[in-house]
Each structure stands twice: as C-alpha cells, then as structure tokens.
Tab-separated table of C-alpha atoms in Angstrom:
chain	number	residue	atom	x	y	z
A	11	UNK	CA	7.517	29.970	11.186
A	12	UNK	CA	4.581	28.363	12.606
A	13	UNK	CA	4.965	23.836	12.832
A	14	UNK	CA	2.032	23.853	10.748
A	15	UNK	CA	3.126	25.784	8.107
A	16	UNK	CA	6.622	24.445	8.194
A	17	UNK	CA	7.698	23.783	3.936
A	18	UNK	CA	10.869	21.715	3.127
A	19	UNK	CA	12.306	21.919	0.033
A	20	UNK	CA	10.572	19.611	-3.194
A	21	UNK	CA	12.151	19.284	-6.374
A	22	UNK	CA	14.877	22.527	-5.880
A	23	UNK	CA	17.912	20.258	-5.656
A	24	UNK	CA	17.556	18.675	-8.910
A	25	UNK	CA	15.024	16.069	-7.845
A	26	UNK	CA	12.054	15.088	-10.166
A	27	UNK	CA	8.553	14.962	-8.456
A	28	UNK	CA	6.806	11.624	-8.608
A	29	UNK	CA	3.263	10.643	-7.410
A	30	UNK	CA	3.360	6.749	-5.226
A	31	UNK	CA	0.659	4.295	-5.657
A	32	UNK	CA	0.811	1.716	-2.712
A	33	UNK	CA	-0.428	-1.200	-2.471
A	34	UNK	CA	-2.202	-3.252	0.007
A	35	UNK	CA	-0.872	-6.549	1.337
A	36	UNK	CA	-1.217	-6.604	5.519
A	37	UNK	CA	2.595	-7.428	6.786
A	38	UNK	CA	3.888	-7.670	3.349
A	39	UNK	CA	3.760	-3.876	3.680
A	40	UNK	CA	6.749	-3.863	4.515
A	41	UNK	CA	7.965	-4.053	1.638
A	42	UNK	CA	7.038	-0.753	0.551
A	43	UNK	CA	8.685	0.416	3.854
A	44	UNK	CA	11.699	-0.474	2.551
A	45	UNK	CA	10.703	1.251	-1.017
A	46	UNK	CA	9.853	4.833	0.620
A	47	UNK	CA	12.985	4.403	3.032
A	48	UNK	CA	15.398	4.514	0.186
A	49	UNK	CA	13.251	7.023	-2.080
A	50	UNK	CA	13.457	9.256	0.638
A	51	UNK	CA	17.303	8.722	1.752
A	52	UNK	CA	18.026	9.056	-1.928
A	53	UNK	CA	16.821	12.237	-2.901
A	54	UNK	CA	16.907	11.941	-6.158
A	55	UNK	CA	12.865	12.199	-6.699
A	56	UNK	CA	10.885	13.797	-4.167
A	57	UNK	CA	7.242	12.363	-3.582
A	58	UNK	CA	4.265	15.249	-4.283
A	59	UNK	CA	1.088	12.727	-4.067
A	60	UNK	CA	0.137	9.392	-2.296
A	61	UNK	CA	-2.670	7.355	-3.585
A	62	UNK	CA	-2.786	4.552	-1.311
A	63	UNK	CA	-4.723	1.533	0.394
A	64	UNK	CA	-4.766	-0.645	2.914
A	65	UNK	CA	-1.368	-1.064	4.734
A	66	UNK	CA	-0.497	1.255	1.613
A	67	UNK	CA	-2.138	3.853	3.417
A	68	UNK	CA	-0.718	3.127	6.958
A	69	UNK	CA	2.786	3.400	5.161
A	70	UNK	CA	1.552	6.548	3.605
A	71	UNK	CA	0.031	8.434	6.554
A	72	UNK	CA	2.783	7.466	8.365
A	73	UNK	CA	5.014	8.881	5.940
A	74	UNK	CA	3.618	12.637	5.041
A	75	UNK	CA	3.160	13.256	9.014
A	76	UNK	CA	6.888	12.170	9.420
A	77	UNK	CA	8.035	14.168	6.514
A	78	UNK	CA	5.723	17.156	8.358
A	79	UNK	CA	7.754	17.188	11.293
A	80	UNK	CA	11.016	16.931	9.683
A	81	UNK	CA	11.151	16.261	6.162
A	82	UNK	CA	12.505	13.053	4.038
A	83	UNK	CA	14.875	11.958	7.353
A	84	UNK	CA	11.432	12.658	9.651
A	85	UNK	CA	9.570	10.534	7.147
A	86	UNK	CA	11.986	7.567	7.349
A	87	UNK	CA	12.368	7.780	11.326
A	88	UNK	CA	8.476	7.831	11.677
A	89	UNK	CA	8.005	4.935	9.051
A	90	UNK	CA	10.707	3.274	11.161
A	91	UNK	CA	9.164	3.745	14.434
A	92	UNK	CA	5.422	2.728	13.131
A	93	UNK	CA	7.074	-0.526	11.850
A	94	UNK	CA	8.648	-1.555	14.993
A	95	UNK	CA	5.157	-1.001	16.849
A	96	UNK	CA	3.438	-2.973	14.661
A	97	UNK	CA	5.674	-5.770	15.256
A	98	UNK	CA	5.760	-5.213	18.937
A	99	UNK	CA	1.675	-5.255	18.890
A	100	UNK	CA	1.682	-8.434	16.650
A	101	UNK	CA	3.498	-10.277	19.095
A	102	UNK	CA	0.909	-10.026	21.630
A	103	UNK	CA	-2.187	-9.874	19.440
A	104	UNK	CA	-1.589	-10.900	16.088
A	105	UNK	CA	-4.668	-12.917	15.273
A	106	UNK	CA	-2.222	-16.165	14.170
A	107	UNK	CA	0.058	-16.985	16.986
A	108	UNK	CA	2.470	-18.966	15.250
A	109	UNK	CA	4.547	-21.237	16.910
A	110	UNK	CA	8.688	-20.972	16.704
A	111	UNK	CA	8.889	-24.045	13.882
A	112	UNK	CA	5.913	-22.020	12.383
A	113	UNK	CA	7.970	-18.069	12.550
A	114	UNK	CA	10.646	-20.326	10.407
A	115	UNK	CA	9.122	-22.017	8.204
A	116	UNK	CA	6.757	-18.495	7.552
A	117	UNK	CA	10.207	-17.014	6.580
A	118	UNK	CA	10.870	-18.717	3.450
A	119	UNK	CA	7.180	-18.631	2.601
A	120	UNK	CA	5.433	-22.015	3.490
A	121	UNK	CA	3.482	-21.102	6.400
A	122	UNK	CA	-0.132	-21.005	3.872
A	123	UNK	CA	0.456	-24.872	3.300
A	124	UNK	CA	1.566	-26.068	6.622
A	125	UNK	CA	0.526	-23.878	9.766
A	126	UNK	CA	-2.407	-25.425	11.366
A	127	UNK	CA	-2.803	-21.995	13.397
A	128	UNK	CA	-3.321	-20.372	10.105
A	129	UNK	CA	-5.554	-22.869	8.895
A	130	UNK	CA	-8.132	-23.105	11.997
A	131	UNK	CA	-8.094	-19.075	11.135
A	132	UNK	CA	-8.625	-18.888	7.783
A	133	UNK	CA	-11.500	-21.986	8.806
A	134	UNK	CA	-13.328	-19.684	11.815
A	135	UNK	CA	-13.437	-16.402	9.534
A	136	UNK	CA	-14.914	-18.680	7.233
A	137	UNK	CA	-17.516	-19.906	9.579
A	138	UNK	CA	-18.100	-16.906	11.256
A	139	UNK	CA	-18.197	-13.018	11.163
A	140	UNK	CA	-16.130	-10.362	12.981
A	141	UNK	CA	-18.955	-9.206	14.693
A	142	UNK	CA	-19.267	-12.798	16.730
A	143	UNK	CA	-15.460	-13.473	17.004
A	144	UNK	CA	-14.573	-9.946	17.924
A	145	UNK	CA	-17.907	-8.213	19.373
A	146	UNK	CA	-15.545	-5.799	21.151
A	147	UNK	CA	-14.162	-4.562	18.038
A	148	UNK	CA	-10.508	-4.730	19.178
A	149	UNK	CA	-8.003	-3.527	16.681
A	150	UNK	CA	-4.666	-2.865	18.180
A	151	UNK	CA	-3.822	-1.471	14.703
A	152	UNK	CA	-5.743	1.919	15.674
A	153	UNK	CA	-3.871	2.114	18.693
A	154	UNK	CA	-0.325	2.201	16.819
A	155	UNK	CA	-1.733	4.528	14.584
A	156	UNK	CA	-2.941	6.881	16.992
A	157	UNK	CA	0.355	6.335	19.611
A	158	UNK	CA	2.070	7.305	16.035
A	159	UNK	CA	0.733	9.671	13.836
A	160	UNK	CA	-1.156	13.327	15.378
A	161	UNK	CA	-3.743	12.956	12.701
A	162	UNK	CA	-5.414	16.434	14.255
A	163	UNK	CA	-1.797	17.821	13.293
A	164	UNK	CA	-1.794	16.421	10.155
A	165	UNK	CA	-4.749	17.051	8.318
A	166	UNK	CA	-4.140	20.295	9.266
A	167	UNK	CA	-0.833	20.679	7.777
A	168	UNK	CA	-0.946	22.111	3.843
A	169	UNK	CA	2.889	21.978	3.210
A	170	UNK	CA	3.883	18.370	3.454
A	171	UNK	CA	2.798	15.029	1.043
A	172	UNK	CA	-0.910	15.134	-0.584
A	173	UNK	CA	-2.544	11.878	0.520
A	174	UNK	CA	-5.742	10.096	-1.145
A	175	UNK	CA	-6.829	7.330	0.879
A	176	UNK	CA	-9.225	4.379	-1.026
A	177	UNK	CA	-12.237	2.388	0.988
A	178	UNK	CA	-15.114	0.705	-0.336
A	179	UNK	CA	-18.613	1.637	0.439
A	180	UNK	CA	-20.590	-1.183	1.876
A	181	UNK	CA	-23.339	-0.339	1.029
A	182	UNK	CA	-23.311	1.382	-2.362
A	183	UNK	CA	-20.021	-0.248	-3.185
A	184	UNK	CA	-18.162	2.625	-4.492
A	185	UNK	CA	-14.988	3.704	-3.713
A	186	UNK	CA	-14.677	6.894	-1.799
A	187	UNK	CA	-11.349	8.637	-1.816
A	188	UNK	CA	-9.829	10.437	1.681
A	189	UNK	CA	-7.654	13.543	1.272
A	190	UNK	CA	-5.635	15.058	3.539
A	191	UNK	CA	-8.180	17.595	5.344
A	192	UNK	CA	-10.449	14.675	6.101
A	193	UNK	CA	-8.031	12.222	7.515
A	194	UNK	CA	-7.905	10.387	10.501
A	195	UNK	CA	-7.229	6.781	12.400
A	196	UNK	CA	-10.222	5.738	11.499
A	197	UNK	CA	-10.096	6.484	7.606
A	198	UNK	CA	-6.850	3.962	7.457
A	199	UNK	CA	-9.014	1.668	9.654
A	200	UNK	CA	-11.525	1.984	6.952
A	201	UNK	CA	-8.717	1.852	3.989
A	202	UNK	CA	-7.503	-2.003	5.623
A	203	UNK	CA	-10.879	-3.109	6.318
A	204	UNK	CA	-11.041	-6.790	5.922
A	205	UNK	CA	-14.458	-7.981	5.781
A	206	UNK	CA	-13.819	-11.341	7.019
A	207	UNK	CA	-11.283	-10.344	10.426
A	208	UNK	CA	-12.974	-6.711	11.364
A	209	UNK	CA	-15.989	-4.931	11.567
A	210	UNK	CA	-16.827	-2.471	9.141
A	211	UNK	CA	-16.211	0.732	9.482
A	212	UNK	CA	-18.207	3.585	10.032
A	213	UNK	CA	-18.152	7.474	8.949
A	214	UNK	CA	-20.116	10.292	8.306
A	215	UNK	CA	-23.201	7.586	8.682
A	216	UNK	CA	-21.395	4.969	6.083
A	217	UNK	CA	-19.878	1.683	6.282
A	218	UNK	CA	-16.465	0.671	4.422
A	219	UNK	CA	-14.689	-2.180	3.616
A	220	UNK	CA	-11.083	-2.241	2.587
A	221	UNK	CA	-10.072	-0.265	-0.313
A	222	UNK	CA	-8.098	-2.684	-1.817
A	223	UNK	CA	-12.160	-4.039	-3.759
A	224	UNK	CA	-11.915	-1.425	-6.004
A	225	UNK	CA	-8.805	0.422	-5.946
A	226	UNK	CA	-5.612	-1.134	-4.684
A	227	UNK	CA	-4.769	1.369	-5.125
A	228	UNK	CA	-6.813	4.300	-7.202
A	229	UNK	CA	-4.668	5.967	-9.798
A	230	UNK	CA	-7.379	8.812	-10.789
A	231	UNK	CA	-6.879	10.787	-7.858
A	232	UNK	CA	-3.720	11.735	-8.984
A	233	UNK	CA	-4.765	12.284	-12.133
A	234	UNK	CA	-7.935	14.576	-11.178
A	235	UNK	CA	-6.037	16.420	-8.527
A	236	UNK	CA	-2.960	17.774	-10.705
A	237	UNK	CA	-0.385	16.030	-8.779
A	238	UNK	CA	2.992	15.366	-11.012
A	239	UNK	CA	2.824	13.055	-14.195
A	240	UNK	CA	5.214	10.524	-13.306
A	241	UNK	CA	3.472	7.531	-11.035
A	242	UNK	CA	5.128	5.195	-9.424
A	243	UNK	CA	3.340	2.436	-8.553
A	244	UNK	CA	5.003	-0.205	-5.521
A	245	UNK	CA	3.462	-3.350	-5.932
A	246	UNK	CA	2.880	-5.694	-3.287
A	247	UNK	CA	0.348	-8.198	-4.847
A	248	UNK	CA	2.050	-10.466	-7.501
A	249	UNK	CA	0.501	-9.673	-10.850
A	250	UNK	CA	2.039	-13.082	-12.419
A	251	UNK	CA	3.020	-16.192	-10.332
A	252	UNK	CA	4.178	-18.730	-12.843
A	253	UNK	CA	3.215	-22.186	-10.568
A	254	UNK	CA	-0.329	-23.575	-10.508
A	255	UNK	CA	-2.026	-23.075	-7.345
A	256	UNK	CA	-2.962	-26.306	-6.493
A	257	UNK	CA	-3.493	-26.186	-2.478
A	258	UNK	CA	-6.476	-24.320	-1.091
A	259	UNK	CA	-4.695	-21.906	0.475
A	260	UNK	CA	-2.511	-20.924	-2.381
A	261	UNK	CA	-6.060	-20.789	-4.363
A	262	UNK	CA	-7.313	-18.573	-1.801
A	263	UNK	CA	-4.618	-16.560	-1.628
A	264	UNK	CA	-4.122	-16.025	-6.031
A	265	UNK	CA	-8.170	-15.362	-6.187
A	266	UNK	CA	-7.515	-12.820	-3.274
A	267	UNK	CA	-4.566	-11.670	-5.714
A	268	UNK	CA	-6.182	-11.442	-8.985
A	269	UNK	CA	-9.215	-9.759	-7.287
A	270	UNK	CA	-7.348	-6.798	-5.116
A	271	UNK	CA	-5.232	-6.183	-8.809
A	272	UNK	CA	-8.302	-5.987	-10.901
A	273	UNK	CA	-9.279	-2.166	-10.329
A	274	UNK	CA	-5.448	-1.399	-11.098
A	275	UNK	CA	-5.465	-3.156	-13.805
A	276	UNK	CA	-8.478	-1.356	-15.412
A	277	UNK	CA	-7.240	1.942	-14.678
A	278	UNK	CA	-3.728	0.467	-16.461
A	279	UNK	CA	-6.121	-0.166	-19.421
A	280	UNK	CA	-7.905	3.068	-19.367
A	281	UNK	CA	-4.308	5.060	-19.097
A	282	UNK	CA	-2.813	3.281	-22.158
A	283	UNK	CA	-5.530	3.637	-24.376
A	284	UNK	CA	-5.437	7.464	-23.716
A	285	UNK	CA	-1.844	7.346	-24.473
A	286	UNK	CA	-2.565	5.543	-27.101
A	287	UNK	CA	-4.766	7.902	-28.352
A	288	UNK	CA	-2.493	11.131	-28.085
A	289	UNK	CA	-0.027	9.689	-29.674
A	290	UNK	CA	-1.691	8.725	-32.118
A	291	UNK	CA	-3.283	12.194	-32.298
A	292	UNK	CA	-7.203	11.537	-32.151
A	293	UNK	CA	-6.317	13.362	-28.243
A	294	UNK	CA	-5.242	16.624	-28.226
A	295	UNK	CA	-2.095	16.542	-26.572
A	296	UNK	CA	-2.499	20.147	-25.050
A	297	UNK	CA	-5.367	19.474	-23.425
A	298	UNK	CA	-5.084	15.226	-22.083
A	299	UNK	CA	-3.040	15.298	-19.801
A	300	UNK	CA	0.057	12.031	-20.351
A	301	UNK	CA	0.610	9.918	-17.593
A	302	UNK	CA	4.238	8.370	-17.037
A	303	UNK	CA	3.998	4.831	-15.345
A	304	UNK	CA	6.740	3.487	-13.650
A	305	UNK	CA	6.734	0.127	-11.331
A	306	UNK	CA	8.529	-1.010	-8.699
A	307	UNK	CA	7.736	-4.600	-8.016
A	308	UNK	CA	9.367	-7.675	-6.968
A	309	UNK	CA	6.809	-10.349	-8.228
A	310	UNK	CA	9.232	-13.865	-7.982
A	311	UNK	CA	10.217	-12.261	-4.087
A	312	UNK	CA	6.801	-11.940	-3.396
A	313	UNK	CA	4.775	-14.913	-5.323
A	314	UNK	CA	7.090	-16.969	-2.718
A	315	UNK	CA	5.301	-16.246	0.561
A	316	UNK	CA	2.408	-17.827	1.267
A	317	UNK	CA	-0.675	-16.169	2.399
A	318	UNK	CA	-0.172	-16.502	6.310
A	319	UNK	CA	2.824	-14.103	5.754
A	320	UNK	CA	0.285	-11.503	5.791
A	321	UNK	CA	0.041	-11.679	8.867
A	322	UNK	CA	3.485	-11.986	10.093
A	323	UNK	CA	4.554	-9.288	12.602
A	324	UNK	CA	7.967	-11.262	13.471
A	325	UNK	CA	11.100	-8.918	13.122
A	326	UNK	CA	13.566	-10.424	11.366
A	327	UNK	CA	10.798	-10.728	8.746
A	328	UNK	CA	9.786	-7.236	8.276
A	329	UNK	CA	13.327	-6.457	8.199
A	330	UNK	CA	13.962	-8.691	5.065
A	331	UNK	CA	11.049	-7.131	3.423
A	332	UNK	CA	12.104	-3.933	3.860
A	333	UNK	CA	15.616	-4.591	3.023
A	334	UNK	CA	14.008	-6.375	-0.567
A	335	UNK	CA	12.203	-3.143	-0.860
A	336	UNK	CA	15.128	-0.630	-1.018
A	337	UNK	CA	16.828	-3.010	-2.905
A	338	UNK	CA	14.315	-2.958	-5.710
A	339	UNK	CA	13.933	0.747	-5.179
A	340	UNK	CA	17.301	1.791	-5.381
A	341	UNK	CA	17.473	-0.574	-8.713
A	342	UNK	CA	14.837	0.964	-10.551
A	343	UNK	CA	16.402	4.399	-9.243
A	344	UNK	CA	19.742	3.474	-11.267
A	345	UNK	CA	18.292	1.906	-14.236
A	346	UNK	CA	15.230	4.409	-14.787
A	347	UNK	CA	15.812	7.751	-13.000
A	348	UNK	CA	16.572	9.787	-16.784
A	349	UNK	CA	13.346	8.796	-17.922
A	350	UNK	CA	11.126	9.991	-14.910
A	351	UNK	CA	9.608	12.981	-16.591
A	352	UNK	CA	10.186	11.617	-20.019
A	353	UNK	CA	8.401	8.727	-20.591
A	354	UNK	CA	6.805	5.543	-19.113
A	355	UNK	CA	9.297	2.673	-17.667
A	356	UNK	CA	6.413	-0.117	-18.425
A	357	UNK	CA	5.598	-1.569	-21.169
A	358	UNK	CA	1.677	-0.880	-20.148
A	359	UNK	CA	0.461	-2.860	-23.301
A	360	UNK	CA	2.559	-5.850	-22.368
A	361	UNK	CA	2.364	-5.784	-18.720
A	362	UNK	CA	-1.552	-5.045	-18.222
A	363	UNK	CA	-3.524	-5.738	-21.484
C-alpha cells in the first residue's frame, strides 16, 4: 500500500468520532499539546476534523501529518518533537529574552506585571511596525515547521485528519478557511499572524493576519464540510477571569482576550439558537443538522498567566502546560465520554449568551 494512501483505523474499535476546535494563544499552546496527547493515547474518541488557528493550527498540522505517518502514536511523537523545537528555537530567538529571575517568576504567571524585557516589547511593537523592527522578515517559526512537517506529503495525503485552517484577510477582512489540499508553512504562518510582531502574509496575491480576528477558531467549517457532530472545542483564551484588570498589561492582555473569543462566541450564539429551534420544532430536524458542543477548558489555570507567558518557550513550562492539558482532557474523557454522540456537555445558553 502506497505511504500516501496509508488508512488507520477511525471509530472501528468502539471509539466515537469528534471534530477539535483549537484555539490560539502563542506558547500557551501547549496546552492543547497536552489535550491531543491524551485524546490520542486514549483511544476512546478518534479525531475526524480540525478547525484550528493560530498555534491551534501549528498543533493541528503537526498532528494529522504525524497521525499520516503512523497513526494516533505518530501523531503524539510528531506533536512531541515540534514542541521540543519550538522551545529549542525560543531559546535563541524568542523575541523576549527573559532573564533567569524573569523564567521564574513567568512560571507562576507574573511575568505581564513585572518583566521589564516584556514591557520595552510590548512598548517598541507599539511604536513601531514589523516591517521596521524585522525588515528581514525572520520567523524561526517557519523553519520548525518546515524541519517538521512534509507539507508537500501532506496535503497530498486523503486518508489521515481533515484540517481547516482560519486567517484574516487584510485587506477585505474576511476570514478565509485552508483545507488540507491547499496547505502549507506558509498558511500556518498566515493562521499566527500577529500584526504587531510579523509581517503579513502573503498568498495567491493576498495579505493575512492571524486568524484568531475572526475565528479563533471557525466552527462552520465543520459544520459545512460534514465532518462528525460532536465538537470539541480546547480553549486556550479564558472566557471569564473573575479579578479586575487593573494593570496595563493585564488590560491589554483581557481586551486581546475578549476580542480573539468574540467570533467563537457568535458562532456559540448562532449554534444554540438553531438548537433551539429544532427542538423546539420550527427546524426540521431531518434536514438541520444538531451540533453537540463539548469544552475542554481550564479557565482559573489559564486566567493565572500573564500575557508575557505567550511567549515563553522555557521547558519546564511547556511541560506543565501540557501536563494541565491531559489532565483536563482525560477529566472531561471520564466525566463526559457517554454523552459524545448524544448530546451537548455545555450548557451553551449559560456559558455563551
């Protein structure tokens, strides 16, 4: 059997097929490392469809080429080996070079109040544009990707994960969605383009911006492209933080927040009302389709690292974000797995509206 064509086995061990939604979040990420580590080592759902953004879609590319080459163990040893890159990279060229004190104090979240490195950053992207601090372009990111994933190889391949990957149209501000076929390094370069640290990014005669500005990430093309009911969508971006920002970081970072959660949000609004609406029976049931929602999400975790965090390649960090992500995962597994396929494990009305 050709590589290519290479199918392993989905849903014909008594797994249920789910659909991911990843967020966006830069290092923070890792978290949802640690989410599709366990998913996939657990094998009790099996993952059909990716919608995904940002370092959502670096986790997800990552993911369906692993799973290509050697199915849910290839997928976790690729994840594993993209991780360890980017933190290797980050140490040399991470655009905050924190100091030791700083690396600690990052850990338990208080790096976006008290790193002056951070600060003079945050104060020169600010002051000036990517295309003055970084004429060049450099992105070591695309080089990890590329050392990483065969992108050739994988939007070739028709039997592993569907992918749709979100960026933001400059210049019409729309959000165009990347499947499989049209994939490449410089799509996820697109899909984490932040306006204020890189240059935009063109294709096919277009410039994007990160996806994350209007869908972080985009349920409808998992909707629209008959991918499996259930959707499970792995938060990275707190949806509640119960403390006042008061600093101007921490406002920075809870505007940055509410504004990459707003598109999901919407879409959150637009499902439930459907839902609403078949059940109530103004929908035909037979011919609306019913979306399941599920969450995973670890919004007191995350709500305490500060917005510097983001761009934390040390270790031991990503470790304990990945480590808080199977956690979580394997929790929701336990306490939700008979109702994947059955019904919705959020309240939508509650959590969204």
């Amino acid at each position: 059997m050709n590589m290519i064509d290479r199918e392993f086995d989905q849903g014909t061990n008594g797994s249920k097929p789910v659909n991911l939604a990843l967020q966006g979040g830069g290092a923070h990420g890792a978290f949802a490392w640690g989410v599709l580590d366990k998913l996939f080592e657990d094998g009790r759902v099996t993952i059909d469809a990716i919608s995904a953004t940002s370092a959502g879609a670096m986790n997800a590319v990552v993911a369906a080429y692993g799973y290509s080459l050697g199915g849910p163990d290839g997928a976790r040893a690729k994840l594993d080996e993209f991780w360890t890159a980017i933190s290797r990279a980050g140490q040399l060229f991470s655009p905050v070079r924190t100091l030791p004190w700083e690396k600690a104090l990052a850990m338990f979240g208080f790096a976006s109040d008290v790193s002056p490195t951070f600060m003079a950053f945050q104060a020169m992207t600010h002051l000036f544009s990517p295309y003055q601090l970084n004429p060049f372009n450099f992105n070591p990111l695309r080089d990890v990707l590329a050392d990483v994933v065969d992108f050739e190889r994988l939007a070739r391949c028709n039997r592993t994960i569907r992918i749709f990957l979100s960026a933001t149209n400059v210049r019409t501000g729309k959000i165009r969605v990347f499947p499989n076929a049209e994939l490449g390094v410089e799509v996820v370069m697109a899909s984490a383009c932040l306006p204020y640290v890189f240059q935009a990014v063109e294709i096919d005669g277009e410039h994007y911006w990160d996806g994350g500005f209007m869908g972080n990430p985009a349920i409808f093309p998992l909707i629209y492209n008959g991918a499996a009911r259930d959707v499970v969508i792995v938060h990275i971006n707190p949806i509640v933080r119960e403390r006042l920002p008061r600093s101007a970081p921490e406002i920075f970072d809870r505007m940055n927040e509410i504004s990459f959660n707003s598109s999901l949000m919407r879409e959150m609004r637009a499902i439930e009302f459907v839902t609403r609406l078949i059940d109530e029976g103004a929908l035909d049931s037979e011919k609306h389709q019913r979306i399941r929602i599920h969450s995973i999400r670890d919004d007191a975790r995350m709500s305490e690292l500060g917005v510097a965090t983001k761009l934390n390649p040390d270790w031991d960090f990503l470790q304990k974000l990945k480590f808080a992500g199977r956690l979580r995962a394997g929790e929701w597994l336990d306490a939700h797995y008979d109702r994947i396929g059955a019904a919705s494990t959020v309240d939508l009305a509650e959590v969204f509206l």
